[in-house]
Short mmCIF file of C-alpha atoms and ligand atoms in Angstrom, two decimals:
data_model
loop_
_atom_site.label_atom_id
_atom_site.label_comp_id
_atom_site.label_asym_id
_atom_site.label_seq_id
_atom_site.Cartn_x
_atom_site.Cartn_y
_atom_site.Cartn_z
CA MET A 130 -23.02 -38.68 -10.69
CA THR A 131 -22.35 -38.34 -7.01
CA LEU A 132 -18.97 -36.63 -7.17
CA ALA A 133 -18.43 -33.09 -8.50
CA ARG A 134 -15.61 -30.62 -8.48
CA THR A 135 -15.22 -26.82 -8.78
CA TRP A 136 -12.42 -24.36 -8.04
CA SER A 137 -12.01 -21.28 -5.92
CA VAL A 138 -9.04 -19.28 -4.63
CA GLY A 139 -7.68 -18.92 -1.11
CA LEU A 140 -5.60 -15.86 -0.29
CA ALA A 141 -2.64 -15.42 2.02
CA GLY A 142 -1.85 -11.72 1.92
CA VAL A 143 -1.93 -10.79 -1.76
CA SER A 144 -0.87 -14.17 -3.07
CA GLY A 145 -3.60 -16.56 -4.07
CA ALA A 146 -3.62 -20.34 -4.30
CA LEU A 147 -6.18 -22.46 -6.11
CA VAL A 148 -8.52 -24.41 -3.84
CA GLU A 149 -10.26 -27.49 -5.19
CA VAL A 150 -13.80 -27.99 -3.93
CA GLU A 151 -15.00 -31.59 -4.13
CA VAL A 152 -18.46 -32.74 -3.19
CA ASP A 153 -19.34 -36.37 -2.67
CA MET A 154 -22.85 -37.68 -2.02
CA SER A 155 -23.65 -40.99 -0.49
CA ALA A 156 -26.53 -42.81 1.07
CA GLY A 157 -26.86 -42.50 4.80
CA VAL A 158 -28.13 -40.03 7.35
CA PRO A 159 -28.62 -36.67 5.57
CA GLY A 160 -26.06 -34.12 6.71
CA VAL A 161 -22.96 -32.22 5.69
CA ALA A 162 -19.35 -32.91 6.64
CA LEU A 163 -16.69 -30.36 5.76
CA VAL A 164 -13.04 -31.42 5.59
CA GLY A 165 -9.82 -29.51 4.85
CA LEU A 166 -9.02 -26.87 7.50
CA PRO A 167 -11.89 -24.48 6.92
CA ASP A 168 -12.20 -21.55 9.33
CA ALA A 169 -15.40 -20.63 11.16
CA VAL A 170 -16.63 -18.41 8.33
CA VAL A 171 -16.26 -21.21 5.78
CA ARG A 172 -18.14 -23.55 8.11
CA GLN A 173 -21.04 -21.10 8.29
CA SER A 174 -20.87 -21.05 4.54
CA VAL A 175 -22.70 -24.40 4.40
CA ASP A 176 -25.76 -22.86 6.07
CA ARG A 177 -25.73 -19.89 3.71
CA VAL A 178 -25.31 -22.13 0.69
CA ARG A 179 -28.21 -24.35 1.76
CA ALA A 180 -30.55 -21.36 2.23
CA ALA A 181 -29.44 -19.83 -1.06
CA VAL A 182 -29.99 -23.10 -2.97
CA VAL A 183 -33.48 -23.58 -1.52
CA ASN A 184 -34.46 -19.92 -2.09
CA THR A 185 -33.26 -20.16 -5.68
CA GLY A 186 -35.89 -22.86 -6.24
CA ALA A 187 -33.57 -25.85 -6.37
CA SER A 188 -33.87 -28.65 -3.85
CA TRP A 189 -31.20 -29.44 -1.29
CA PRO A 190 -30.19 -33.09 -1.65
CA MET A 191 -31.31 -35.25 1.28
CA ARG A 192 -28.13 -37.31 1.22
CA ARG A 193 -24.92 -37.64 3.14
CA ILE A 194 -22.81 -34.77 1.66
CA THR A 195 -19.04 -34.62 2.15
CA ILE A 196 -17.33 -31.39 1.06
CA GLY A 197 -13.55 -31.42 0.74
CA LEU A 198 -11.38 -28.34 0.31
CA SER A 199 -7.85 -29.05 -0.85
CA PRO A 200 -4.93 -28.60 -0.48
CA ALA A 201 -5.96 -29.49 3.07
CA SER A 202 -2.84 -27.93 4.56
CA MET A 203 -3.72 -24.41 3.40
CA PRO A 204 -5.92 -22.37 5.74
CA LYS A 205 -9.09 -21.19 4.03
CA GLN A 206 -10.62 -17.98 5.24
CA GLY A 207 -13.55 -15.83 4.38
CA SER A 208 -16.86 -16.12 2.61
CA GLY A 209 -15.59 -16.17 -0.98
CA PHE A 210 -15.98 -19.96 -1.29
CA ASP A 211 -19.82 -19.91 -1.15
CA LEU A 212 -20.37 -19.84 -4.89
CA ALA A 213 -17.90 -22.66 -5.57
CA LEU A 214 -19.51 -24.79 -2.83
CA ALA A 215 -23.01 -24.19 -4.19
CA ALA A 216 -21.99 -25.05 -7.75
CA ALA A 217 -20.29 -28.25 -6.63
CA VAL A 218 -23.29 -29.38 -4.54
CA LEU A 219 -25.72 -28.67 -7.40
CA ALA A 220 -23.48 -30.54 -9.86
CA ALA A 221 -23.15 -33.54 -7.53
CA ALA A 222 -26.92 -33.57 -7.03
CA GLY A 223 -27.50 -33.50 -10.77
CA THR A 224 -29.38 -30.19 -10.70
CA VAL A 225 -26.87 -28.95 -13.28
CA PRO A 226 -24.75 -31.16 -15.59
CA SER A 227 -21.90 -32.56 -13.53
CA ASP A 228 -19.20 -31.49 -15.96
CA ALA A 229 -20.59 -27.96 -16.47
CA ALA A 230 -18.70 -26.52 -13.53
CA ASP A 231 -15.53 -28.57 -13.93
CA GLY A 232 -12.52 -26.30 -14.35
CA LEU A 233 -14.55 -23.19 -13.53
CA VAL A 234 -13.15 -20.85 -10.86
CA LEU A 235 -15.91 -19.33 -8.75
CA LEU A 236 -15.63 -16.45 -6.28
CA GLY A 237 -18.39 -14.85 -4.29
CA GLU A 238 -20.45 -14.84 -1.12
CA LEU A 239 -24.08 -15.95 -1.19
CA GLY A 240 -26.91 -14.11 0.52
CA LEU A 241 -29.65 -16.26 2.05
CA ASP A 242 -31.93 -15.12 -0.78
CA GLY A 243 -29.50 -16.47 -3.38
CA SER A 244 -27.97 -13.12 -4.31
CA VAL A 245 -24.23 -13.09 -5.04
CA ARG A 246 -22.37 -10.54 -2.94
CA PRO A 247 -19.03 -8.87 -3.66
CA VAL A 248 -15.98 -10.11 -1.76
CA ARG A 249 -12.53 -8.74 -1.03
CA GLY A 250 -9.41 -9.78 -2.88
CA VAL A 251 -10.96 -10.58 -6.27
CA LEU A 252 -8.05 -9.13 -8.27
CA PRO A 253 -5.30 -11.22 -6.61
CA ALA A 254 -7.61 -14.27 -6.74
CA VAL A 255 -8.22 -13.89 -10.48
CA LEU A 256 -4.50 -13.31 -11.06
CA ALA A 257 -3.81 -16.59 -9.26
CA ALA A 258 -6.46 -18.41 -11.31
CA SER A 259 -4.94 -17.05 -14.52
CA ARG A 260 -1.45 -18.10 -13.49
CA ALA A 261 -2.71 -21.60 -12.72
CA GLY A 262 -4.01 -21.84 -16.27
CA HIS A 263 -7.74 -21.33 -15.68
CA ARG A 264 -9.48 -19.39 -18.42
CA THR A 265 -12.92 -18.63 -17.01
CA VAL A 266 -13.92 -17.12 -13.67
CA VAL A 267 -17.35 -16.40 -12.23
CA VAL A 268 -17.40 -13.39 -9.92
CA PRO A 269 -20.03 -11.19 -8.24
CA GLU A 270 -21.27 -8.43 -10.52
CA GLY A 271 -19.86 -5.81 -8.14
CA ASN A 272 -16.35 -7.23 -8.62
CA ALA A 273 -16.54 -7.77 -12.39
CA ASP A 274 -14.62 -4.63 -13.42
CA GLU A 275 -11.87 -5.47 -10.96
CA ALA A 276 -11.67 -9.09 -12.18
CA ALA A 277 -11.56 -7.94 -15.81
CA LEU A 278 -8.31 -6.06 -15.14
CA VAL A 279 -6.67 -9.45 -15.67
CA GLU A 280 -6.14 -9.98 -19.37
CA ALA A 281 -6.57 -13.45 -20.87
CA VAL A 282 -9.31 -14.48 -18.45
CA GLU A 283 -12.98 -14.60 -19.37
CA VAL A 284 -15.02 -12.97 -16.61
CA LEU A 285 -18.63 -14.01 -16.06
CA ALA A 286 -20.56 -11.74 -13.70
CA ALA A 287 -23.31 -13.38 -11.63
CA ARG A 288 -25.95 -11.40 -9.78
CA SER A 289 -27.58 -14.43 -8.21
CA LEU A 290 -27.21 -18.15 -7.77
CA GLY A 291 -30.17 -18.42 -10.18
CA ASP A 292 -28.02 -16.75 -12.87
CA LEU A 293 -25.33 -19.34 -12.29
CA VAL A 294 -27.73 -22.31 -12.34
CA ALA A 295 -29.22 -21.05 -15.62
CA HIS A 296 -25.72 -20.67 -17.06
CA LEU A 297 -24.49 -24.09 -15.97
CA SER A 298 -27.60 -25.87 -17.15
CA GLY A 299 -27.32 -24.11 -20.49
CA ARG A 300 -30.70 -22.34 -20.26
CA ALA A 301 -29.30 -18.80 -20.24
CA ARG A 302 -25.58 -18.33 -20.68
CA LEU A 303 -23.83 -15.51 -18.85
CA ALA A 304 -22.24 -13.13 -21.35
CA PRO A 305 -18.52 -12.43 -20.81
CA HIS A 306 -18.12 -9.16 -18.92
CA VAL A 307 -16.70 -6.33 -20.98
CA ARG A 308 -14.92 -3.75 -18.87
CA GLY A 309 -15.41 -0.12 -19.79
CA PRO A 310 -12.38 2.10 -20.36
CA LEU A 311 -10.47 2.82 -17.17
CA PRO A 312 -11.22 6.28 -15.84
CA ALA A 313 -8.29 8.71 -16.16
CA PRO A 314 -6.51 9.27 -12.84
CA GLY A 315 -8.44 11.88 -10.89
CA PRO A 316 -7.14 15.34 -10.02
CA VAL A 317 -4.64 15.69 -7.18
CA PRO A 318 -4.30 18.54 -4.67
CA ASP A 319 -2.05 21.17 -6.29
CA LEU A 320 1.24 22.39 -4.92
CA GLY A 321 0.27 25.83 -6.21
CA ASP A 322 -2.22 26.07 -3.32
CA VAL A 323 0.55 26.14 -0.73
CA VAL A 324 1.19 29.75 0.25
CA GLY A 325 4.72 30.74 1.20
CA GLN A 326 6.78 27.86 2.63
CA VAL A 327 9.57 27.96 0.06
CA ALA A 328 11.63 25.49 2.11
CA GLY A 329 8.68 23.12 2.57
CA ARG A 330 7.85 23.15 -1.15
CA ARG A 331 11.48 22.49 -1.96
CA ALA A 332 11.56 19.61 0.54
CA VAL A 333 8.61 17.76 -1.02
CA GLU A 334 10.13 18.24 -4.47
CA VAL A 335 13.44 16.73 -3.29
CA ALA A 336 11.61 13.93 -1.45
CA ALA A 337 9.68 13.09 -4.63
CA ALA A 338 12.76 13.17 -6.85
CA GLY A 339 14.93 10.94 -4.66
CA GLY A 340 12.34 8.86 -2.80
CA HIS A 341 13.59 10.25 0.52
CA HIS A 342 11.66 9.98 3.79
CA LEU A 343 10.71 13.43 5.09
CA PHE A 344 10.20 14.98 8.51
CA LEU A 345 8.38 18.29 8.73
CA THR A 346 8.22 20.31 11.92
CA GLY A 347 6.39 23.58 12.35
CA PRO A 348 3.56 25.27 14.22
CA PRO A 349 -0.06 24.34 13.50
CA GLY A 350 -1.29 26.00 10.32
CA ALA A 351 2.16 26.14 8.74
CA GLY A 352 0.99 23.72 6.04
CA LYS A 353 2.60 20.43 7.05
CA THR A 354 -0.44 18.36 6.08
CA MET A 355 -1.00 20.36 2.87
CA LEU A 356 2.57 19.69 1.80
CA ALA A 357 2.41 15.98 2.64
CA GLU A 358 -0.85 15.56 0.72
CA ARG A 359 0.80 17.06 -2.34
CA LEU A 360 3.72 14.63 -2.42
CA PRO A 361 1.86 11.76 -4.19
CA GLY A 362 0.94 14.16 -7.01
CA LEU A 363 4.62 14.84 -7.63
CA LEU A 364 5.41 11.12 -7.99
CA PRO A 365 5.08 9.43 -11.40
CA VAL A 366 1.72 7.79 -12.17
CA LEU A 367 1.95 4.02 -11.48
CA ASP A 368 2.78 1.84 -14.47
CA GLU A 369 0.57 -1.16 -15.21
CA ARG A 370 2.46 -3.66 -13.05
CA ALA A 371 2.70 -1.30 -10.10
CA ALA A 372 -0.95 -0.33 -10.43
CA LEU A 373 -2.06 -3.99 -10.34
CA GLU A 374 0.16 -4.60 -7.32
CA VAL A 375 -1.27 -1.64 -5.40
CA THR A 376 -4.83 -2.46 -6.49
CA ALA A 377 -4.45 -6.04 -5.23
CA ILE A 378 -3.59 -4.71 -1.75
CA HIS A 379 -6.56 -2.34 -1.71
CA SER A 380 -8.77 -5.15 -2.99
CA VAL A 381 -7.81 -7.35 -0.04
CA ALA A 382 -8.19 -4.38 2.33
CA GLY A 383 -11.64 -3.60 0.93
CA THR A 384 -10.64 -0.01 0.19
CA LEU A 385 -10.99 0.08 -3.60
CA PRO A 386 -13.00 3.17 -4.48
CA PRO A 387 -16.32 2.19 -6.10
CA GLY A 388 -16.43 2.84 -9.84
CA SER A 389 -12.65 2.94 -10.29
CA PRO A 390 -11.29 -0.59 -10.08
CA LEU A 391 -7.66 0.35 -10.67
CA VAL A 392 -5.45 2.41 -8.33
CA SER A 393 -3.23 4.23 -10.81
CA ARG A 394 -1.86 7.03 -8.64
CA PRO A 395 0.52 6.57 -5.73
CA PRO A 396 -1.73 6.18 -2.69
CA PHE A 397 -1.73 8.51 0.33
CA GLU A 398 -2.46 7.03 3.74
CA ALA A 399 -2.72 9.12 6.88
CA PRO A 400 -3.51 7.00 9.95
CA HIS A 401 -4.42 8.82 13.17
CA HIS A 402 -2.05 8.55 16.12
CA THR A 403 -4.69 6.57 18.04
CA ALA A 404 -4.67 3.86 15.35
CA THR A 405 -4.00 0.36 16.67
CA MET A 406 -1.01 -1.64 15.58
CA ALA A 407 -3.34 -3.85 13.51
CA ALA A 408 -4.80 -0.80 11.75
CA LEU A 409 -1.35 0.56 11.05
CA VAL A 410 0.57 -2.54 10.04
CA GLY A 411 -2.14 -5.12 9.40
CA GLY A 412 -3.99 -7.92 11.12
CA GLY A 413 -7.52 -8.36 12.35
CA SER A 414 -9.45 -11.48 13.19
CA GLY A 415 -10.24 -13.95 10.43
CA ALA A 416 -8.69 -13.04 7.10
CA ILE A 417 -5.59 -10.90 7.64
CA ARG A 418 -6.05 -7.42 6.24
CA PRO A 419 -3.31 -5.01 5.25
CA GLY A 420 -2.94 -1.88 7.40
CA SER A 421 -2.18 1.73 6.41
CA LEU A 422 1.50 0.92 5.93
CA CYS A 423 0.74 -1.65 3.20
CA ARG A 424 -2.05 0.39 1.64
CA ALA A 425 0.58 3.12 1.20
CA HIS A 426 2.68 0.73 -0.94
CA ARG A 427 4.30 2.70 -3.79
CA GLY A 428 2.85 5.86 -2.28
CA VAL A 429 3.07 7.94 0.87
CA LEU A 430 2.49 7.07 4.53
CA PHE A 431 1.85 10.29 6.45
CA LEU A 432 2.05 10.32 10.24
CA ASP A 433 0.77 13.66 11.48
CA GLU A 434 1.62 14.61 15.07
CA ALA A 435 4.20 11.84 14.99
CA PRO A 436 5.36 12.31 18.63
CA GLU A 437 1.83 11.33 19.72
CA PHE A 438 2.21 7.85 18.22
CA PRO A 439 3.33 5.26 20.79
CA ARG A 440 7.07 4.77 20.53
CA ALA A 441 6.67 1.00 20.08
CA THR A 442 4.33 1.58 17.13
CA LEU A 443 6.81 3.84 15.37
CA ASP A 444 9.67 1.41 15.95
CA THR A 445 7.58 -1.38 14.45
CA LEU A 446 7.49 0.51 11.16
CA ARG A 447 11.25 0.65 10.78
CA GLN A 448 12.03 -2.88 9.60
CA PRO A 449 9.11 -3.24 7.17
CA LEU A 450 9.96 0.14 5.61
CA GLU A 451 13.53 -1.00 5.13
CA ARG A 452 12.67 -4.47 3.84
CA GLY A 453 9.77 -3.28 1.71
CA SER A 454 7.44 -5.96 3.03
CA VAL A 455 5.69 -6.97 6.21
CA THR A 456 4.64 -10.41 7.41
CA ILE A 457 1.70 -10.71 9.79
CA SER A 458 1.25 -13.94 11.70
CA ARG A 459 -1.95 -15.17 13.29
CA ALA A 460 -2.94 -18.54 14.66
CA ALA A 461 -4.79 -19.22 11.41
CA GLY A 462 -1.76 -18.54 9.24
CA SER A 463 0.46 -15.74 8.10
CA ALA A 464 0.34 -13.21 5.29
CA THR A 465 3.00 -11.11 3.62
CA PHE A 466 2.25 -7.76 2.02
CA PRO A 467 4.57 -5.43 0.15
CA CYS A 468 4.99 -1.99 1.77
CA ARG A 469 7.54 0.09 -0.12
CA ALA A 470 6.16 3.40 1.05
CA GLN A 471 7.66 6.83 1.42
CA LEU A 472 7.33 8.09 4.97
CA VAL A 473 6.39 11.65 5.87
CA LEU A 474 6.37 12.55 9.56
CA ALA A 475 5.00 15.82 10.87
CA ALA A 476 5.33 17.31 14.34
CA ASN A 477 4.66 20.50 16.20
CA PRO A 478 7.83 21.95 17.67
CA CYS A 479 6.48 21.53 21.23
CA PRO A 480 3.48 20.21 23.16
CA CYS A 481 1.73 23.60 23.53
CA ALA A 482 1.56 23.80 19.73
CA SER A 483 1.26 27.55 19.50
CA ALA A 484 0.29 28.72 16.02
CA ALA A 485 2.45 31.81 16.44
CA GLY A 486 5.56 29.69 16.69
CA ASP A 487 8.36 29.89 19.23
CA ALA A 488 7.56 33.45 20.25
CA ALA A 489 4.31 32.52 21.98
CA CYS A 490 5.45 29.14 23.32
CA THR A 491 4.68 28.49 26.96
CA CYS A 492 6.65 25.24 27.29
CA SER A 493 9.73 24.91 29.43
CA PRO A 494 12.96 23.94 27.67
CA LEU A 495 12.72 20.55 29.38
CA GLU A 496 9.21 19.96 28.05
CA ARG A 497 10.35 20.88 24.55
CA ARG A 498 13.33 18.55 24.73
CA ARG A 499 11.21 15.68 26.03
CA TYR A 500 8.67 16.18 23.28
CA GLN A 501 11.31 16.11 20.57
CA ALA A 502 13.07 13.16 22.19
CA ARG A 503 9.94 11.07 21.72
CA LEU A 504 10.84 10.86 18.08
CA SER A 505 14.50 10.15 18.38
CA GLY A 506 15.73 6.67 17.76
CA PRO A 507 15.96 4.17 14.97
CA LEU A 508 13.06 5.45 12.86
CA LEU A 509 14.08 9.10 12.80
CA ASP A 510 17.61 8.05 11.99
CA ARG A 511 16.35 6.74 8.64
CA ILE A 512 14.93 10.05 7.55
CA ASP A 513 17.03 11.93 5.01
CA LEU A 514 15.15 15.22 5.00
CA ARG A 515 14.26 17.24 8.08
CA VAL A 516 12.71 20.58 7.46
CA GLU A 517 11.46 23.19 9.88
CA LEU A 518 8.58 25.31 8.60
CA PRO A 519 8.20 28.85 9.93
CA PRO A 520 4.73 30.20 10.80
CA VAL A 521 3.04 31.47 7.66
CA GLY A 522 3.65 35.20 7.76
CA ARG A 523 1.32 37.97 6.77
CA ALA A 524 3.44 38.78 3.76
CA ALA A 525 3.09 35.28 2.38
CA TRP A 526 -0.70 35.35 2.78
CA LEU A 527 -0.95 38.67 1.01
CA GLY A 528 1.00 37.15 -1.87
CA GLY A 529 3.72 39.74 -2.28
CA GLY A 530 5.92 37.44 -4.34
CA VAL A 531 5.51 35.40 -7.50
CA ALA A 532 2.77 32.79 -7.86
CA PRO A 533 3.91 29.42 -6.49
CA GLU A 534 4.67 26.71 -9.03
CA SER A 535 1.97 24.15 -9.79
CA THR A 536 2.16 20.40 -9.25
CA ALA A 537 2.43 19.87 -13.03
CA THR A 538 5.53 22.08 -13.28
CA VAL A 539 7.30 20.52 -10.31
CA ALA A 540 6.29 16.95 -11.26
CA ALA A 541 7.90 17.46 -14.68
CA ARG A 542 11.18 18.43 -12.98
CA VAL A 543 10.89 15.46 -10.63
CA ALA A 544 10.41 13.09 -13.58
CA VAL A 545 13.58 14.37 -15.29
CA ALA A 546 15.59 14.02 -12.07
CA ARG A 547 14.29 10.47 -11.52
CA GLN A 548 15.30 9.52 -15.05
CA ALA A 549 18.80 10.88 -14.47
CA ALA A 550 19.14 8.87 -11.25
CA ALA A 551 17.79 5.70 -12.86
CA ALA A 552 20.22 6.07 -15.78
CA ARG A 553 23.17 6.47 -13.43
CA LEU A 554 22.08 3.53 -11.26
CA ARG A 555 21.43 1.23 -14.24
CA GLY A 556 22.71 -2.28 -13.60
CA THR A 557 22.49 -2.00 -9.81
CA GLY A 558 18.81 -2.91 -9.57
CA LEU A 559 18.20 0.46 -7.88
CA LEU A 560 16.11 3.33 -9.18
CA LEU A 561 16.26 6.10 -6.59
CA ASN A 562 19.05 7.89 -4.72
CA SER A 563 17.45 7.05 -1.37
CA GLN A 564 18.04 3.34 -2.08
CA VAL A 565 21.80 3.56 -2.73
CA PRO A 566 23.82 1.74 -0.02
CA GLY A 567 26.53 3.73 1.77
CA ARG A 568 29.29 1.56 0.33
CA LEU A 569 28.30 2.36 -3.27
CA LEU A 570 28.02 6.05 -2.37
CA ARG A 571 31.60 6.13 -1.18
CA GLU A 572 33.20 3.78 -3.72
CA ARG A 573 31.32 4.15 -6.94
CA TRP A 574 29.78 7.60 -6.80
CA ALA A 575 32.19 9.46 -4.57
CA VAL A 576 31.53 13.19 -4.41
CA PRO A 577 34.73 15.19 -5.21
CA ARG A 578 36.59 16.11 -2.04
CA PRO A 579 36.43 19.93 -2.38
CA ALA A 580 32.61 19.80 -2.50
CA LEU A 581 32.61 17.99 0.82
CA ALA A 582 34.46 20.57 2.93
CA LEU A 583 31.37 21.72 4.80
CA ALA A 584 30.19 18.17 5.49
CA GLU A 585 33.62 17.14 6.74
CA ARG A 586 33.62 20.03 9.16
CA ALA A 587 30.21 18.95 10.51
CA LEU A 588 31.59 15.43 10.88
CA ASP A 589 34.66 16.71 12.77
CA ARG A 590 32.52 18.73 15.15
CA GLY A 591 30.33 15.74 15.91
CA MET A 592 27.26 17.37 14.38
CA LEU A 593 26.97 14.57 11.85
CA SER A 594 27.47 10.81 12.16
CA VAL A 595 29.03 8.72 9.41
CA ARG A 596 25.61 7.32 8.62
CA GLY A 597 24.26 10.85 8.65
CA LEU A 598 26.90 11.78 6.09
CA ASP A 599 25.65 8.98 3.80
CA ARG A 600 22.19 10.49 4.04
CA VAL A 601 23.51 13.95 3.21
CA LEU A 602 25.26 12.51 0.15
CA ARG A 603 22.11 10.77 -1.07
CA VAL A 604 20.19 14.03 -0.88
CA ALA A 605 23.08 15.90 -2.52
CA TRP A 606 22.82 13.51 -5.50
CA THR A 607 19.10 14.18 -5.75
CA LEU A 608 19.69 17.94 -5.66
CA SER A 609 22.32 17.48 -8.35
CA ASP A 610 19.86 15.49 -10.51
CA LEU A 611 17.25 18.23 -10.05
CA ALA A 612 19.80 20.86 -11.06
CA GLY A 613 20.80 18.88 -14.15
CA ARG A 614 24.38 18.45 -12.92
CA THR A 615 26.44 15.28 -13.38
CA VAL A 616 27.92 15.34 -9.87
CA PRO A 617 27.05 17.30 -6.70
CA GLY A 618 29.04 20.48 -6.05
CA PRO A 619 29.53 22.50 -2.82
CA ASP A 620 26.08 24.11 -3.22
CA GLU A 621 24.27 20.77 -3.34
CA VAL A 622 26.20 19.42 -0.37
CA ALA A 623 25.49 22.59 1.63
CA GLU A 624 21.77 22.44 0.86
CA ALA A 625 21.60 18.72 1.69
CA LEU A 626 23.41 19.37 4.96
CA GLY A 627 20.92 22.12 5.76
CA MET A 628 18.05 19.69 5.19
CA ARG A 629 19.67 17.20 7.56
CA LEU A 630 20.69 19.52 10.38
CA GLN A 631 17.90 22.04 10.04
CA ARG A 632 19.18 25.39 11.21
CA VAL A 633 22.67 24.37 12.17
CA ALA A 634 24.45 24.51 8.85
CA ALA A 635 24.04 26.18 5.45
ZN1 LIG B 708 5.36 25.22 23.43
#
């Protein structure tokens, strides 16, 4: 037999497509020709595969070897094709039975010594293999738990090319990998740790219940980061579909925590303001990797010191956040990742960032205005909740009042409010108040006129735009769901208005 075939998977973003690896051997000058749009890394793959084959004790065929990767039109990136290439070469050379590898999907990078190394993106690759009707995949041992998240696929874990050769030649079969029970979601930072900050605690609860974007301002030490970190814990644990979706992104990004193959809690991503556009949104040379925005899918994207981010960077986030997906294009191809994340921005009230708050501020009014203006614009306009945190006072530290509520208590309330919203929105394809379009808010779920008096006055005085009013109404519905009411009353509208205008109203 001089022709052999195996399968692997190429990824564009988180969607995988089966790649057929064909190897043909013919007489002629010994050498290797690779056809089918492989990138530089795949081309180097031939050298790795040759070294791995020789160091495994097999001989490298001294023939004219042609390796085809198809479909030819699809760009193939990364080192995950090594194992499939090696198996196809060995089958074509007759080192293993030629039909032993037929139909098998193989993923993994080879070390020069023949070891099989873990690769990124195994979960989406195995999902693609399963969808295409393949029943058996061979993956690196380090990726086996991740691969075994996909039901209905037999996972064989290979530590070395020697393991694979023994398996294919029938000398020592690889046993199907049995995944241990998934670890329970780990503990989250507790809301009960946040001292004082009644308004801040309320804001994260409302943000969690309605899926609203949140903007926190306050002096350093007021607890902006603490509050933001506690938002994911208030969101429901991801269901199976959502967890697989989020895990696939982290698999491609290479950020899956070792030992826990499944991301089952809403993720929290906090990029620094010096992060590049590629780090924030996605990109990189070679295989396109998702950035913080996509890794925060179904979780929280936290931008601390938001005015320090370049304006262009912040504006880039707007469309993806609205669409729920981002497409990154490179010369080698493009990739689309989902990014339905909840945004939390935090800012100091002014550039001097005095911990004592306004009293000790040394900035001129102009400096303060300029600093705050850095955040104005299209992105800020999409934020429903804006809350100003006061400096944490002595009284709050000494704990004069009641003990703050824990994450478990607040999360239970959030879950009830989310159910109420989902029940009301049934049939619209929407789940959260933050997603309801303005038209539906006014036509289908109009808030009774008397409850709106305060908002109408703000509108008349030019303190609120029409779009701003829509945002107030969305938050009012969330407050109403949290209060167990069927429709927002004057209290809910007043509180929502206060969270939109900060100190102006309420
Ligand atoms: Zn200042």
